[in-house]
Amino acid sequence: MKIAHAYTIVTSPGRNFVTLKIVTDQGTYGIGDATLNGREMAVVAYLDEHVIPALIGRDPQRIEDIWHYLYRGAYWRRGPVTMSAIAAVDMALWDIKAKLAGMPLYQLLGGKSRERVMVYGHATGRDIEACLDEVSRHVEQGYKAVRVQAGVPGIESIYGVAKQAGEPYEPADADLPAEHVWSTHKYLNHIPNLFAAVRERFGDDLHILHDVHHRLTPIEAARLGKALEPYHLFWLEDCVPAEHQESFGLVRQHTTTPLAVGEVFNSLFDAKVLIENQWIDYIRATLTHAGGITHVRRLADLAGLYQVRTGFHGPTDLSPVCLGAAIHFDTWVPNFGIQEYMPHNAQTNAIFPHDYRLEEGDFIAGEQPGHGVDIDETLAASFPYKRASLPVNRLEDGTLWHW
Ligand code: CS2
Ligand code: MG
């Protein structure tokens, strides 16, 4: 069996998605997600110019060999563009292999470790009251875990907090980066009030999570973690930038609030020191940005040795292809923690028909052979690419900050 044909598909039903389709000489095909939010066309160029020509004629069943061919063979290792391109190939090849085997992907990985995959939804609000209403909406829908983000008095707009209930929290149509103004001390003074209110209204049973978007220094993160201990969070996410992994050691010494990180990671090596020191509790790498199923499986196995669990990133800027493959992975992986979920819009769901389903705050993997997600190429073509940028964050004095 040979790879006969492969091509990229870019579609923008509200935001950009990059999909790689690989077709064998016997007609079986697989698809992989290659979406790198805000830098989509860099991955398209990498795939079209450097990867696809080298794939034609190879045996699609040799997933492991093709992974190393693209990783070691490029000489330039790691990095989000390279690893997203490799991931798309890997995901498509696993899709093909599972279709050839006539099995849903989770069976090929080793079978079910659980029946249901717990997800967390997103509640955001301009103020505490609006945010509590959003939490309540999720609880009514059966969610057992909710990420809670609220506006902060004195900060006009914050990435991660929608301006109006039900709106996306990140304008996906900003041609060039929007600018936000950030104040750490206002944020730190306010956030414990939010979580006190959530526990008071919803009691102890609900899992609550919070994302800091890398905005704090280690000692500030330690203060926040300590202040939130009475409200026993499921996790505190991205509390400090993760390039300097030792920062997590400092935070860890001060607080028992569980720590999660990894949505910007693209390799096991970004997480190795964090995991081996048990400085984190959850690893959030995605199949799309961290080299696909083949690589993230190694990362999850390493994490498992140290009682670190998975909590994959699942925003709307990853396509349903990544989410579908992730749900199979979550169904299999022994050290599963939780799966993030932000609903895709109706056009996106129509372009990417899928067989996973949400039931009372849990995903259930489908039984179709492969990862269970397809693409309607005609419909995809009616939503052409549109440049879109993530925002930037500045301190009140103008200094460019993290978000
Ligand atoms: C966020 C994301 O889902 C999350 O936890 O941090 O919205 C993230 O900012 C975007 O995926 C960036 O592309
Ligand atoms: Mg995040």
Coordinates of C-alpha atoms and ligand atoms in Angstrom, one line a residue:
M1 CA 0.0 0.0 0.0
K2 CA 1.2 3.5 -0.9
I3 CA 0.3 7.1 -0.2
A4 CA -1.0 8.3 -3.6
H5 CA -2.1 11.8 -2.8
A6 CA -2.1 14.3 0.0
Y7 CA -3.2 17.9 0.3
T8 CA -4.1 20.7 2.7
I9 CA -7.5 22.3 3.1
V10 CA -7.9 25.7 4.7
T11 CA -11.4 26.8 5.7
S12 CA -12.6 29.6 7.9
P13 CA -16.2 29.1 9.3
G14 CA -15.7 31.9 11.8
R15 CA -12.0 31.1 12.4
N16 CA -9.3 29.3 10.4
F17 CA -8.8 25.6 10.3
V18 CA -6.1 23.7 8.5
T19 CA -6.7 20.0 7.6
L20 CA -4.4 17.6 5.9
K21 CA -5.9 14.8 3.9
I22 CA -3.9 11.7 3.0
V23 CA -5.3 9.3 0.4
T24 CA -3.9 5.8 -0.3
D25 CA -3.6 4.1 -3.7
Q26 CA -6.4 1.8 -2.5
G27 CA -8.7 4.7 -1.9
T28 CA -8.7 4.7 2.0
Y29 CA -8.1 8.2 3.3
G30 CA -7.3 9.8 6.7
I31 CA -7.4 13.4 7.9
G32 CA -5.4 15.3 10.5
D33 CA -5.7 18.7 12.1
A34 CA -2.8 21.2 11.5
T35 CA -4.3 24.4 12.9
L36 CA -1.8 26.7 14.6
N37 CA -4.0 29.6 15.8
G38 CA -2.8 33.0 14.3
R39 CA 0.0 31.3 12.3
E40 CA -2.1 28.9 10.2
M41 CA -0.4 29.6 6.8
A42 CA 3.1 28.8 8.1
V43 CA 2.0 25.2 8.7
V44 CA 0.3 25.0 5.3
A45 CA 3.6 26.1 3.6
Y46 CA 5.6 23.6 5.7
L47 CA 3.3 20.8 4.7
D48 CA 2.8 21.8 1.0
E49 CA 6.4 22.5 0.3
H50 CA 8.4 20.2 2.4
V51 CA 6.3 17.3 3.8
I52 CA 3.7 16.3 1.2
P53 CA 6.2 15.7 -1.7
A54 CA 8.2 13.4 0.6
L55 CA 5.2 11.4 1.6
I56 CA 4.0 10.3 -1.8
G57 CA 4.9 6.7 -2.5
R58 CA 5.5 5.8 1.2
D59 CA 3.7 3.0 3.0
P60 CA 1.0 4.7 5.1
Q61 CA 1.0 1.8 7.6
R62 CA 4.6 2.7 8.8
I63 CA 3.4 5.5 11.2
E64 CA 6.4 5.2 13.5
D65 CA 9.0 5.3 10.7
I66 CA 7.3 8.3 9.0
W67 CA 7.1 10.1 12.3
H68 CA 10.9 9.8 12.7
Y69 CA 11.5 10.5 9.1
L70 CA 9.8 13.9 9.5
Y71 CA 11.3 14.6 12.9
R72 CA 14.9 13.5 12.7
G73 CA 15.0 13.8 9.0
A74 CA 14.3 17.6 9.0
Y75 CA 17.4 18.2 11.1
W76 CA 15.5 21.2 12.7
R77 CA 13.7 19.6 15.6
R78 CA 10.6 20.6 17.5
G79 CA 8.9 24.1 17.3
P80 CA 5.2 24.6 16.9
V81 CA 5.2 24.8 13.1
T82 CA 7.2 21.6 12.5
M83 CA 5.3 19.7 15.3
S84 CA 1.9 20.7 14.0
A85 CA 2.8 19.6 10.5
I86 CA 4.1 16.2 11.8
A87 CA 1.0 15.9 14.0
A88 CA -1.4 16.3 11.1
V89 CA 0.4 13.6 9.1
D90 CA 0.4 11.3 12.2
M91 CA -3.3 11.9 13.0
A92 CA -4.2 11.1 9.4
L93 CA -2.1 8.0 9.3
W94 CA -3.7 6.7 12.6
D95 CA -7.1 7.4 11.0
I96 CA -6.1 5.3 8.0
K97 CA -4.7 2.5 10.1
A98 CA -7.8 2.3 12.2
K99 CA -10.0 2.3 9.1
L100 CA -8.0 -0.5 7.6
A101 CA -8.3 -2.4 10.9
G102 CA -12.1 -1.7 10.9
M103 CA -11.7 -0.3 14.5
P104 CA -12.4 2.9 16.3
L105 CA -9.1 4.5 17.1
Y106 CA -9.3 3.9 20.9
Q107 CA -9.3 0.1 20.2
L108 CA -6.0 0.4 18.3
L109 CA -4.5 2.4 21.1
G110 CA -5.2 -0.4 23.6
G111 CA -9.0 -0.3 24.2
K112 CA -11.2 1.5 26.7
S113 CA -9.9 2.5 30.1
R114 CA -13.2 4.3 30.8
E115 CA -16.7 4.6 29.3
R116 CA -16.9 8.4 29.5
V117 CA -14.5 11.3 29.2
M118 CA -15.2 14.1 31.7
V119 CA -15.0 17.6 30.2
Y120 CA -14.8 21.1 31.6
G121 CA -16.9 23.9 30.0
H122 CA -16.1 27.7 30.1
A123 CA -18.0 30.2 32.2
T124 CA -17.0 33.8 31.7
G125 CA -18.7 37.0 32.8
R126 CA -18.0 40.8 33.0
D127 CA -18.5 40.6 36.7
I128 CA -19.0 38.0 39.4
E129 CA -22.8 37.9 39.1
A130 CA -22.7 37.4 35.3
C131 CA -20.1 34.7 35.7
L132 CA -22.2 32.9 38.3
D133 CA -25.1 32.8 35.9
E134 CA -22.8 31.2 33.3
V135 CA -21.7 28.6 35.8
S136 CA -25.3 27.9 36.6
R137 CA -26.1 27.4 32.9
H138 CA -23.4 24.8 32.7
V139 CA -24.5 23.0 35.9
E140 CA -28.0 22.8 34.5
Q141 CA -26.6 21.2 31.3
G142 CA -24.9 18.5 33.4
Y143 CA -21.3 19.7 33.4
K144 CA -19.4 18.4 36.4
A145 CA -16.4 20.7 35.8
V146 CA -16.4 24.4 34.8
R147 CA -13.6 26.8 34.1
V148 CA -14.4 30.2 35.7
Q149 CA -13.0 33.5 34.4
A150 CA -14.5 36.9 35.3
G151 CA -13.8 40.6 34.6
V152 CA -11.7 42.5 37.1
P153 CA -12.8 46.0 38.3
G154 CA -10.4 48.6 36.8
I155 CA -9.4 46.4 33.8
E156 CA -11.4 47.2 30.7
S157 CA -11.1 44.0 28.8
I158 CA -9.3 40.7 29.4
Y159 CA -8.6 37.9 26.9
G160 CA -10.4 34.9 28.2
V161 CA -13.5 36.8 29.4
A162 CA -16.4 37.4 26.9
K163 CA -17.9 40.9 26.9
Q164 CA -21.4 39.6 26.6
A165 CA -22.9 36.3 27.8
G166 CA -22.8 33.6 25.1
E167 CA -20.2 35.5 23.0
P168 CA -16.7 34.0 22.2
Y169 CA -14.1 35.4 24.5
E170 CA -11.6 36.0 21.8
P171 CA -12.6 38.0 18.7
A172 CA -11.5 35.7 15.9
D173 CA -11.8 38.3 13.2
A174 CA -9.1 40.8 14.4
D175 CA -6.9 41.2 11.3
L176 CA -4.0 42.5 13.4
P177 CA -3.5 41.9 17.1
A178 CA -5.9 43.8 19.4
E179 CA -4.3 45.4 22.5
H180 CA -5.5 44.8 26.1
V181 CA -4.2 46.5 29.3
W182 CA -3.3 44.3 32.2
S183 CA -2.9 45.0 35.9
T184 CA -1.6 42.1 38.1
H185 CA -2.4 43.7 41.4
K186 CA -6.0 44.4 40.5
Y187 CA -6.4 40.9 39.3
L188 CA -4.8 39.3 42.4
N189 CA -6.9 41.3 44.7
H190 CA -10.1 40.4 43.0
I191 CA -9.9 36.7 42.0
P192 CA -10.3 35.1 45.4
N193 CA -13.7 36.9 45.7
L194 CA -14.8 35.2 42.6
F195 CA -14.0 31.7 43.9
A196 CA -15.5 32.4 47.3
A197 CA -18.8 33.4 45.5
V198 CA -18.7 30.2 43.3
R199 CA -18.3 27.9 46.3
E200 CA -20.9 29.8 48.2
R201 CA -23.5 29.5 45.4
F202 CA -22.6 26.0 44.1
G203 CA -21.2 24.1 47.1
D204 CA -18.2 21.8 47.2
D205 CA -19.0 19.2 44.7
L206 CA -18.5 21.1 41.4
H207 CA -15.0 20.9 39.9
I208 CA -13.8 24.5 39.3
L209 CA -10.8 25.5 37.2
H210 CA -9.1 28.8 36.4
D211 CA -6.7 29.9 33.7
V212 CA -4.0 32.6 34.4
H213 CA -2.7 32.7 30.8
H214 CA 0.9 32.9 31.9
R215 CA 0.5 36.4 33.3
L216 CA 2.1 36.1 36.8
T217 CA 5.6 35.9 38.2
P218 CA 6.3 32.8 40.4
I219 CA 5.8 34.5 43.7
E220 CA 2.6 36.1 42.5
A221 CA 1.4 32.7 41.4
A222 CA 2.3 31.3 44.8
R223 CA 0.2 34.0 46.5
L224 CA -2.8 33.2 44.2
G225 CA -2.5 29.5 44.7
K226 CA -2.5 29.9 48.5
A227 CA -5.4 32.4 48.4
L228 CA -7.4 29.9 46.4
E229 CA -6.7 26.8 48.6
P230 CA -10.0 27.2 50.6
Y231 CA -11.9 26.8 47.4
H232 CA -10.1 23.6 46.3
L233 CA -9.7 24.1 42.6
F234 CA -9.4 21.2 40.2
W235 CA -6.5 23.1 38.7
L236 CA -4.8 26.5 38.3
E237 CA -3.7 26.7 34.7
D238 CA -0.6 28.4 33.2
C239 CA 0.1 30.4 36.3
V240 CA 3.5 31.4 35.1
P241 CA 5.2 31.4 31.6
A242 CA 6.6 27.9 31.1
E243 CA 9.8 28.5 29.2
H244 CA 11.6 28.5 32.6
Q245 CA 10.4 25.2 34.0
E246 CA 12.0 25.8 37.5
S247 CA 9.4 28.6 38.1
F248 CA 6.9 25.8 38.8
G249 CA 9.2 24.4 41.5
L250 CA 8.9 27.8 43.3
V251 CA 5.1 27.9 43.0
R252 CA 4.8 24.3 44.1
Q253 CA 6.7 24.9 47.4
H254 CA 4.1 27.3 48.5
T255 CA 0.7 25.9 47.6
T256 CA -1.4 22.7 47.4
T257 CA -3.5 24.1 44.6
P258 CA -3.1 21.7 41.7
L259 CA -1.2 23.1 38.7
A260 CA -1.7 22.5 35.0
V261 CA 0.3 23.7 32.0
G262 CA 1.2 22.8 28.5
E263 CA -1.2 24.2 25.9
V264 CA 1.8 26.0 24.1
F265 CA 4.1 23.0 24.4
N266 CA 5.1 21.1 21.3
S267 CA 7.3 18.4 22.6
L268 CA 7.9 16.0 25.5
F269 CA 11.1 17.9 26.2
D270 CA 9.0 21.0 27.1
A271 CA 7.5 19.0 30.0
K272 CA 10.2 16.6 31.0
V273 CA 11.6 18.6 33.9
L274 CA 8.1 19.6 35.1
I275 CA 7.0 16.0 35.2
E276 CA 10.1 14.4 36.6
N277 CA 10.1 16.9 39.5
Q278 CA 6.3 16.4 40.0
W279 CA 5.9 20.2 39.8
I280 CA 2.7 19.9 37.9
D281 CA -0.5 17.8 38.2
Y282 CA -1.9 18.0 34.7
I283 CA -0.3 18.1 31.3
R284 CA -2.2 20.0 28.6
A285 CA -0.3 19.4 25.4
T286 CA -2.5 18.8 22.3
L287 CA -2.3 16.1 19.7
T288 CA -2.2 18.9 17.0
H289 CA 0.6 21.0 18.5
A290 CA 2.8 18.3 20.0
G291 CA 3.5 15.9 17.2
G292 CA 0.3 13.9 17.1
I293 CA -0.8 10.6 18.7
T294 CA 2.6 9.0 18.4
H295 CA 4.5 11.7 20.4
V296 CA 1.8 12.6 22.9
R297 CA 1.4 9.0 23.8
R298 CA 5.1 9.0 24.9
L299 CA 4.5 12.2 26.8
A300 CA 1.4 10.7 28.6
D301 CA 3.3 7.5 29.5
L302 CA 6.2 9.6 31.0
A303 CA 3.6 11.7 32.9
G304 CA 1.9 8.5 34.2
L305 CA 5.1 7.3 35.9
Y306 CA 4.9 10.5 38.1
Q307 CA 1.2 10.6 38.7
V308 CA 0.7 13.5 36.4
R309 CA -2.6 13.2 34.5
T310 CA -3.7 14.5 31.1
G311 CA -6.0 17.5 30.7
F312 CA -5.8 18.3 27.0
H313 CA -6.3 21.8 25.6
G314 CA -9.6 21.8 23.6
P315 CA -10.4 25.4 22.5
T316 CA -12.4 26.3 19.4
D317 CA -9.2 27.1 17.5
L318 CA -8.4 23.4 17.2
S319 CA -10.7 21.7 14.7
P320 CA -13.2 18.9 15.4
V321 CA -10.5 16.6 13.9
C322 CA -8.2 17.2 16.8
L323 CA -11.1 17.0 19.3
G324 CA -12.3 13.7 17.8
A325 CA -8.8 12.1 18.0
A326 CA -8.4 13.5 21.5
I327 CA -11.6 11.8 22.7
H328 CA -10.3 8.5 21.5
F329 CA -7.0 9.1 23.2
D330 CA -8.8 10.2 26.4
T331 CA -10.9 7.0 26.3
W332 CA -7.8 4.9 26.2
V333 CA -5.1 6.8 28.2
P334 CA -4.7 5.3 31.7
N335 CA -3.7 8.5 33.4
F336 CA -6.6 10.6 32.1
G337 CA -7.6 13.7 34.1
I338 CA -10.1 15.8 32.1
Q339 CA -10.7 17.2 28.6
E340 CA -11.3 20.9 27.8
Y341 CA -14.3 21.6 25.7
M342 CA -15.5 24.8 24.0
P343 CA -18.3 24.2 21.5
H344 CA -17.6 24.8 17.8
N345 CA -20.1 26.9 15.9
A346 CA -22.8 25.2 13.7
Q347 CA -20.9 25.8 10.4
T348 CA -17.7 24.2 11.8
N349 CA -19.7 21.2 13.0
A350 CA -21.3 21.0 9.5
I351 CA -17.9 21.1 7.7
F352 CA -16.5 18.4 10.0
P353 CA -19.2 15.7 10.5
H354 CA -18.2 13.6 13.6
D355 CA -19.5 10.7 15.7
Y356 CA -18.4 11.8 19.2
R357 CA -21.2 13.1 21.4
L358 CA -21.6 15.1 24.6
E359 CA -23.8 13.6 27.3
E360 CA -24.2 15.3 30.7
G361 CA -20.8 16.9 30.7
D362 CA -19.0 13.8 29.4
F363 CA -17.8 12.9 25.9
I364 CA -18.5 9.5 24.5
A365 CA -16.2 8.2 21.7
G366 CA -17.9 7.0 18.6
E367 CA -17.6 3.5 17.1
Q368 CA -16.9 4.3 13.5
P369 CA -13.5 3.0 12.2
G370 CA -10.8 5.7 12.5
H371 CA -11.0 8.8 14.7
G372 CA -14.6 9.3 13.5
V373 CA -14.3 12.9 12.0
D374 CA -14.6 13.7 8.3
I375 CA -14.5 16.8 6.2
D376 CA -17.0 18.1 3.7
E377 CA -14.6 19.7 1.2
T378 CA -17.3 21.4 -0.8
L379 CA -18.7 23.2 2.2
A380 CA -15.2 23.9 3.5
A381 CA -14.4 25.7 0.2
S382 CA -17.3 28.2 0.7
F383 CA -15.5 29.6 3.8
P384 CA -12.2 31.0 2.5
Y385 CA -9.1 31.8 4.7
K386 CA -9.2 35.1 6.4
R387 CA -6.1 36.4 8.3
A388 CA -6.8 36.6 12.1
S389 CA -4.6 37.4 15.0
L390 CA -4.4 36.7 18.7
P391 CA -4.3 39.8 20.9
V392 CA -1.4 41.3 22.9
N393 CA -1.4 42.4 26.5
R394 CA 0.4 45.5 27.9
L395 CA 0.9 46.7 31.4
E396 CA -0.7 50.1 32.3
D397 CA 2.6 51.8 31.6
G398 CA 2.7 50.3 28.1
T399 CA 5.2 47.4 28.7
L400 CA 4.3 44.4 26.5
W401 CA 3.2 41.6 28.8
H402 CA 2.1 38.0 28.6
W403 CA -1.4 36.9 28.0
Ligands
CS2_1 C1 -7.0 29.1 26.4 C2 -7.1 29.1 24.9 O1 -8.4 27.2 26.2 C3 -7.5 27.7 26.9 O2 -7.1 27.3 28.0 O3 -5.8 29.3 26.9 O4 -8.2 29.9 24.6 C4 -5.9 29.8 24.1 O5 -5.7 31.1 24.6 C5 -6.1 29.7 22.7 O6 -6.3 28.4 22.3 C6 -4.9 30.3 21.9 O7 -4.9 29.9 20.7
MG2 MG -5.4 28.1 28.6

